[in-house]
Short mmCIF file of C-alpha atoms in Angstrom, two decimals:
data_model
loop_
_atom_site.label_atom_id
_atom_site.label_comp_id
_atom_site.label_asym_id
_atom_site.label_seq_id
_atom_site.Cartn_x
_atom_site.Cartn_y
_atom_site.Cartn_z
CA UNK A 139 0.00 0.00 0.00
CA UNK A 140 1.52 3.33 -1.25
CA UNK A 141 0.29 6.96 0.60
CA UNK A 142 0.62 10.10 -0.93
CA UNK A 143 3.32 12.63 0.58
CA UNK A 144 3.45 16.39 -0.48
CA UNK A 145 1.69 18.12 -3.05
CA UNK A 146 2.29 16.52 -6.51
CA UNK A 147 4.79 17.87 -8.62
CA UNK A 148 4.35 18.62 -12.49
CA UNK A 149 7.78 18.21 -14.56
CA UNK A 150 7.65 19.57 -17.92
CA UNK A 151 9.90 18.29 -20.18
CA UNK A 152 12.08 21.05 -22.00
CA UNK A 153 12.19 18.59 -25.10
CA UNK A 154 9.35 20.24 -27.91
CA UNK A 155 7.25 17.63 -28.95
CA UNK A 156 3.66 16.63 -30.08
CA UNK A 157 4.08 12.85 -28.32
CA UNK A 158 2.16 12.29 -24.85
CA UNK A 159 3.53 10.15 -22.54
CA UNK A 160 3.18 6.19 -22.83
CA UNK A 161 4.31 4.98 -19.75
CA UNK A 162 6.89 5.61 -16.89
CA UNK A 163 8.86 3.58 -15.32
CA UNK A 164 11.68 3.71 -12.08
CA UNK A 165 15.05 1.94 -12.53
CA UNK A 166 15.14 -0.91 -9.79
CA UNK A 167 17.30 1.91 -7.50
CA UNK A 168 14.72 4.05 -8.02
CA UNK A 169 17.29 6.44 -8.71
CA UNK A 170 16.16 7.18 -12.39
CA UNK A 171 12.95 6.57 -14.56
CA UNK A 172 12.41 6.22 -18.02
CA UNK A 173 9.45 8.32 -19.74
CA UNK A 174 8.20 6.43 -22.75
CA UNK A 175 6.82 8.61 -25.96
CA UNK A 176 5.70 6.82 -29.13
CA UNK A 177 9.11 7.55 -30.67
CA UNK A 178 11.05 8.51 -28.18
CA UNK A 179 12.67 7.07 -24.89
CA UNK A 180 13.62 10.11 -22.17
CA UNK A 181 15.81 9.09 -19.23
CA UNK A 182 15.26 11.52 -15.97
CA UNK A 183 17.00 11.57 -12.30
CA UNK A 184 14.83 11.31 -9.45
CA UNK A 185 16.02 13.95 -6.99
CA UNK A 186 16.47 16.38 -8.27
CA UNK A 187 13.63 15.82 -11.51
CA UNK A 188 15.61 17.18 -13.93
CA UNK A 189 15.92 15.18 -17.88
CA UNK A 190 19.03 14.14 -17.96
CA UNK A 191 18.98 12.42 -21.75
CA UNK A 192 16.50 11.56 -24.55
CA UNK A 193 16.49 9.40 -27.86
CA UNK A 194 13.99 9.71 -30.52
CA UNK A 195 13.93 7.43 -33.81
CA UNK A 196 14.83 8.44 -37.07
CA UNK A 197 11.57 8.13 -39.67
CA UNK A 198 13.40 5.07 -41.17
CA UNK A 199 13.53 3.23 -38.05
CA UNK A 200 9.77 4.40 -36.94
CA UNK A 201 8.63 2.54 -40.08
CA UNK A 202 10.34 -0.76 -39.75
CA UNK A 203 10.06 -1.04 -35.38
CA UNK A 204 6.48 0.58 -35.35
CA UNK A 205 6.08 3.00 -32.45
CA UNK A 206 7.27 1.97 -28.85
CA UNK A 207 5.29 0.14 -26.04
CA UNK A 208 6.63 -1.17 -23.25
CA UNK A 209 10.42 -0.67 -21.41
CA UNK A 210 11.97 -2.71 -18.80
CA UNK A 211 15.13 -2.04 -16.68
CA UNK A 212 18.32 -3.96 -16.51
CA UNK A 213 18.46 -5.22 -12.71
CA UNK A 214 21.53 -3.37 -12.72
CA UNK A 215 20.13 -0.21 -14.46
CA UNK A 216 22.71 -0.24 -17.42
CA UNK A 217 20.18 -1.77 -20.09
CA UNK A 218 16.63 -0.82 -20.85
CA UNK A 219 14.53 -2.66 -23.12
CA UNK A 220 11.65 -1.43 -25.02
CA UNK A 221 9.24 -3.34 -26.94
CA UNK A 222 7.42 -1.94 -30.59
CA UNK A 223 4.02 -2.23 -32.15
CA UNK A 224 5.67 -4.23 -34.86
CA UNK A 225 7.56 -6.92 -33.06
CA UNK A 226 10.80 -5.69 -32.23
CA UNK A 227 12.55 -5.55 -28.60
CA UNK A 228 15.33 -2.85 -28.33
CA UNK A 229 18.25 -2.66 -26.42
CA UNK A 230 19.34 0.70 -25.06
CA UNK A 231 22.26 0.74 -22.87
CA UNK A 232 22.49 3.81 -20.43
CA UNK A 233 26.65 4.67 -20.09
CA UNK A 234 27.77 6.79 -17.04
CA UNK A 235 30.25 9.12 -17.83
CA UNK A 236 32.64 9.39 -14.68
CA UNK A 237 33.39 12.23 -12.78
CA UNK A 238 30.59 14.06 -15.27
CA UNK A 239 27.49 15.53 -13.86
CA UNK A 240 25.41 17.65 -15.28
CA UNK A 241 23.52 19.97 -12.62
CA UNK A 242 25.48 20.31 -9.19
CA UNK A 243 23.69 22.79 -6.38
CA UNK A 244 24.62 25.85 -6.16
CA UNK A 245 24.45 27.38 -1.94
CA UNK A 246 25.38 30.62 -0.81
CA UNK A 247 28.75 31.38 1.35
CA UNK A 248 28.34 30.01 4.54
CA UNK A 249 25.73 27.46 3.60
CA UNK A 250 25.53 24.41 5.86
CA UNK A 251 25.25 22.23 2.85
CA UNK A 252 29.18 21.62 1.99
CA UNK A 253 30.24 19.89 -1.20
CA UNK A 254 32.50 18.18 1.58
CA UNK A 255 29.82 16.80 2.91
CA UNK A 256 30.10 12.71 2.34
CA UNK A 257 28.29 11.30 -0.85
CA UNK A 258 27.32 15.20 -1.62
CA UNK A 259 28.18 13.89 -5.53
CA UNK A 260 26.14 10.73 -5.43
CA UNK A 261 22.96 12.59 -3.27
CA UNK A 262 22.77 15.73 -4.69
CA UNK A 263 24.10 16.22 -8.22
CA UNK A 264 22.19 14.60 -11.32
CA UNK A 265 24.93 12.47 -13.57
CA UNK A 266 25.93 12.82 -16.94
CA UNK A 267 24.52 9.36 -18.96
CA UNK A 268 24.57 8.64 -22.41
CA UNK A 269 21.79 6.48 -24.32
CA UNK A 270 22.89 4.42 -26.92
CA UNK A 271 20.90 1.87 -28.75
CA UNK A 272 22.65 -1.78 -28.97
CA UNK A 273 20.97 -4.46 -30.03
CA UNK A 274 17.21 -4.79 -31.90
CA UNK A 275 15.70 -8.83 -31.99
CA UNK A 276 12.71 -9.38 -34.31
CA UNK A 277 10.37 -11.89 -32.09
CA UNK A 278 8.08 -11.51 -35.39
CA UNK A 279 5.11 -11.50 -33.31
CA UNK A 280 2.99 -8.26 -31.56
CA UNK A 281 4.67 -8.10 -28.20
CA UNK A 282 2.11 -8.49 -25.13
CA UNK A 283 4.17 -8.45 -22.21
CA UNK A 284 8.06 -8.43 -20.75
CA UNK A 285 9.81 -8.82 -17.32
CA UNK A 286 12.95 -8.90 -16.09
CA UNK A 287 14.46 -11.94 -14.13
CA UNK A 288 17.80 -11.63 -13.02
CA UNK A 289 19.98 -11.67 -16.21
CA UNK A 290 17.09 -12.75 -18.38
CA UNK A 291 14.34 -10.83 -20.12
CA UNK A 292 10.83 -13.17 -20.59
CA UNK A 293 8.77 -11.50 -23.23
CA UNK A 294 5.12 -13.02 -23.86
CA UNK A 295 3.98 -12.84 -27.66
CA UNK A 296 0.29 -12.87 -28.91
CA UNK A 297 1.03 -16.19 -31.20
CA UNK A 298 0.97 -17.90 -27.27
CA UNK A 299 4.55 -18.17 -27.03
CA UNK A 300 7.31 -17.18 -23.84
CA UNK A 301 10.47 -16.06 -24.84
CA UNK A 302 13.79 -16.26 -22.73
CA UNK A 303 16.15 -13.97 -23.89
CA UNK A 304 19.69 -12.62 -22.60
CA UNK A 305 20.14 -9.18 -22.01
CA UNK A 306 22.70 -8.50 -24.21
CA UNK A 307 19.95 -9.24 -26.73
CA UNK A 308 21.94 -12.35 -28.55
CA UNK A 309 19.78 -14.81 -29.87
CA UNK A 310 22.53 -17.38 -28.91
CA UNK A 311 20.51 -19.71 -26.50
CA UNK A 312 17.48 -18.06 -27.18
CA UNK A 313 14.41 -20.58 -26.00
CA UNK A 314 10.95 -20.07 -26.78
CA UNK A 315 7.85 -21.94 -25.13
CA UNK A 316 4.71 -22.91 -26.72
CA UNK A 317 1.91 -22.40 -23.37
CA UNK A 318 0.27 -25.20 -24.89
CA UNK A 319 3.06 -27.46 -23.31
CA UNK A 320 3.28 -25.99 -20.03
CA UNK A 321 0.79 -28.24 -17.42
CA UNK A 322 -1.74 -26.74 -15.36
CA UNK A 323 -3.39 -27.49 -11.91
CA UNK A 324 -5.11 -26.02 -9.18
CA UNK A 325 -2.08 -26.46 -7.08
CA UNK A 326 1.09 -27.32 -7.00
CA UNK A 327 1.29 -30.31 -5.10
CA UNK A 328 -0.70 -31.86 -7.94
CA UNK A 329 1.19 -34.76 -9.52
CA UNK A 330 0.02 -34.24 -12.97
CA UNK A 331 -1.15 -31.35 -14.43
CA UNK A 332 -3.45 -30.78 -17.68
CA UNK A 333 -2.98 -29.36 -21.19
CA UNK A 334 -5.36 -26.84 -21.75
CA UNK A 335 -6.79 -25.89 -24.48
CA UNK A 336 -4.70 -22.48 -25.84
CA UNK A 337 -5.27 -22.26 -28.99
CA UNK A 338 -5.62 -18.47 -29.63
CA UNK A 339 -5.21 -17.59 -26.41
CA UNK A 340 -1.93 -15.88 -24.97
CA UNK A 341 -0.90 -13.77 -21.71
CA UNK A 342 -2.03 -10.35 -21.89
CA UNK A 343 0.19 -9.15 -18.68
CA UNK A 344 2.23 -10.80 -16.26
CA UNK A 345 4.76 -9.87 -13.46
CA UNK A 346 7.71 -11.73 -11.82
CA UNK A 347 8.02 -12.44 -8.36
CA UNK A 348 11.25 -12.78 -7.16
CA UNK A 349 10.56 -14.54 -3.29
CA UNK A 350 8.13 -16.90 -5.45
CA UNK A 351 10.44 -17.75 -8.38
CA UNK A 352 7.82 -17.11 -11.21
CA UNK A 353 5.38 -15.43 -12.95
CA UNK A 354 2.15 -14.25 -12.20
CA UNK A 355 -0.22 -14.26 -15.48
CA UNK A 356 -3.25 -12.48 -16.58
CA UNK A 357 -4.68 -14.35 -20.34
CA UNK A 358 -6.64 -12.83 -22.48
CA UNK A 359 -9.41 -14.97 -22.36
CA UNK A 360 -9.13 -13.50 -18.25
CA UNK A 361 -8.16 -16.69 -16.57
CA UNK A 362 -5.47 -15.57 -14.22
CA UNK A 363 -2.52 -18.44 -12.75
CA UNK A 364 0.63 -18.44 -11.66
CA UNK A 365 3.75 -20.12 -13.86
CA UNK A 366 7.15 -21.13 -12.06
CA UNK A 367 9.82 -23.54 -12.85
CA UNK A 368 9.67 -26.94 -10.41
CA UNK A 369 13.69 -26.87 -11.26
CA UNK A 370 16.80 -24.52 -12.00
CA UNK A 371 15.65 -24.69 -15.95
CA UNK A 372 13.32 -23.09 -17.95
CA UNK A 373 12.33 -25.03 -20.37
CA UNK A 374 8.61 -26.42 -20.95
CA UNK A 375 9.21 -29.95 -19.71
CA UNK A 376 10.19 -27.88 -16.14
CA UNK A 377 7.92 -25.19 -15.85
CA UNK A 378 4.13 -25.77 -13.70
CA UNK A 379 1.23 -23.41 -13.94
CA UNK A 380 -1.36 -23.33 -11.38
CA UNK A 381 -4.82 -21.63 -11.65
CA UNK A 382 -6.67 -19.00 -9.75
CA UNK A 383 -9.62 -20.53 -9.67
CA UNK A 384 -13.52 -19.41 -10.17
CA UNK A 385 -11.58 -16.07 -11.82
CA UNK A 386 -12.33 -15.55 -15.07
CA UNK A 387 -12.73 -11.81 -15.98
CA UNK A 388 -8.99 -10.70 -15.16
CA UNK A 389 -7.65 -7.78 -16.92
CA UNK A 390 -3.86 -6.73 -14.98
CA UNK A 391 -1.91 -8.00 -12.04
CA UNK A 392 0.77 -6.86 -9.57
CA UNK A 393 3.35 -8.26 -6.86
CA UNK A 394 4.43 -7.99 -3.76
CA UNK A 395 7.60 -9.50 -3.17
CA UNK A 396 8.20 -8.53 0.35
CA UNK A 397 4.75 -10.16 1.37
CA UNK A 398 5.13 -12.73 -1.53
CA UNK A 399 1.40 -11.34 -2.25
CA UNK A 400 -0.31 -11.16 -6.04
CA UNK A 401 -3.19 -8.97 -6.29
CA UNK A 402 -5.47 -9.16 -10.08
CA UNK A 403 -7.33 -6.47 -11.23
CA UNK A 404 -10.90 -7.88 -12.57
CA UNK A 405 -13.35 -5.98 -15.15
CA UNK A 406 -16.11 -6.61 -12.50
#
């Protein structure tokens, strides 16, 4: 549960442009967040608020990618992904330049806020970070959902597929799963679990639990379950779903990991 503190702040961006804002998301430090545009990816520091560097896609690229979707962070914050209309994921990496920053305080003589103050650099000035696009994978299939998991990405496709994919965005041990292989029950300490039917029929949002070691899933037919490996792999022969049962009208879901808690947001 989250409780509002201070007024709310507006931050306008000093970038000109027609594009309203996609999505936001914070970094895992929740030091930075990314502000995604159609065509555009914007990178800001937290405290201060202040942009701190933008990309924006040349026409060329807008008409092959499509415009952007989705982003997830790096757990490390040096990679962002960022998922397009037409199928593509790309990789952004976000490079620090040492010993750069780009706004530092300014305090009046005989200011009790030193620069000698330790960790002034790290607190109170906003670093200088370049954004720098990597890598681009074709999954060749409208993109529904992605999450990061340690030094994985899993990205859900609406052809019913779960892709695994490293973050350095190599397809080099790239594994994708058909759902129609993965087992489901009503719990886990079923022995066998059944192959549903999921034939058109794909996960429309999902997010990974860390303290549970898997995914909870929201399809798009709004059954809602929970998918985790019953071994170190992740392949289809190891992975277990498990139902939420009598829930059929599911639309979104988030995580708790503290509280190992999953809460699903229903149309009713």
């Amino acid at each position: 549960m989250y409780f509002l503190s201070g007024w709310p702040k507006r931050l306008l961006c000093p970038i000109e442009a027609q594009e309203p804002p996609l999505g936001i998301q914070a970094d895992p430090q929740r030091t930075l967040f990314a502000v995604l545009s159609p065509f555009q990816l914007s990178i800001w520091y937290n405290r201060p608020s202040v942009l701190i560097v933008s990309y924006k896609e040349t026409l060329k690229a807008v008409l092959q990618f499509g415009h952007y979707d989705q982003t997830e962070w790096k757990p490390d914050s040096t990679t962002i992904a960022v998922s397009t209309a037409n199928g593509y994921i790309l990789f952004f990496n976000l490079l620090s330049t040492r010993d750069k920053y780009l706004y530092e305080p300014v305090y009046p003589k005989g200011s009790p806020h030193l620069k000698g103050t330790p960790y002034y650099k790290e607190e109170q000035c906003a670093p200088s970070l370049n954004l720098e696009k990597k890598q681009v994978l074709d999954l060749q299939a409208a993109i529904t959902s992605l999450q990061s998991m340690l030094e994985d990405l899993i990205i859900a496709t609406a052809d019913g597929f779960l892709h695994l994919i490293h973050w350095d965005g190599l397809t080099n041990g790239r594994k994708a799963i058909n759902l129609c292989t993965v087992p489901f029950s009503v719990d886990l300490h079923s022995s066998r679990g059944s192959f549903l039917d999921f034939r058109n029929v794909h996960i429309r949002n999902m997010e990974y639990c860390a303290t549970l070691d898997g995914f909870a899933v929201v399809f798009n037919d709004g059954r809602v379950g929970f998918i985790t490996p019953m071994s170190s792999g992740f392949t289809a022969e190891q992975l277990h779903g498990v139902w939420a049962q009598e829930v059929f009208d599911g639309t979104c879901v988030a995580v708790n990991n503290k509280y190992r808690l999953m809460a699903f947001g229903c149309t009713n």
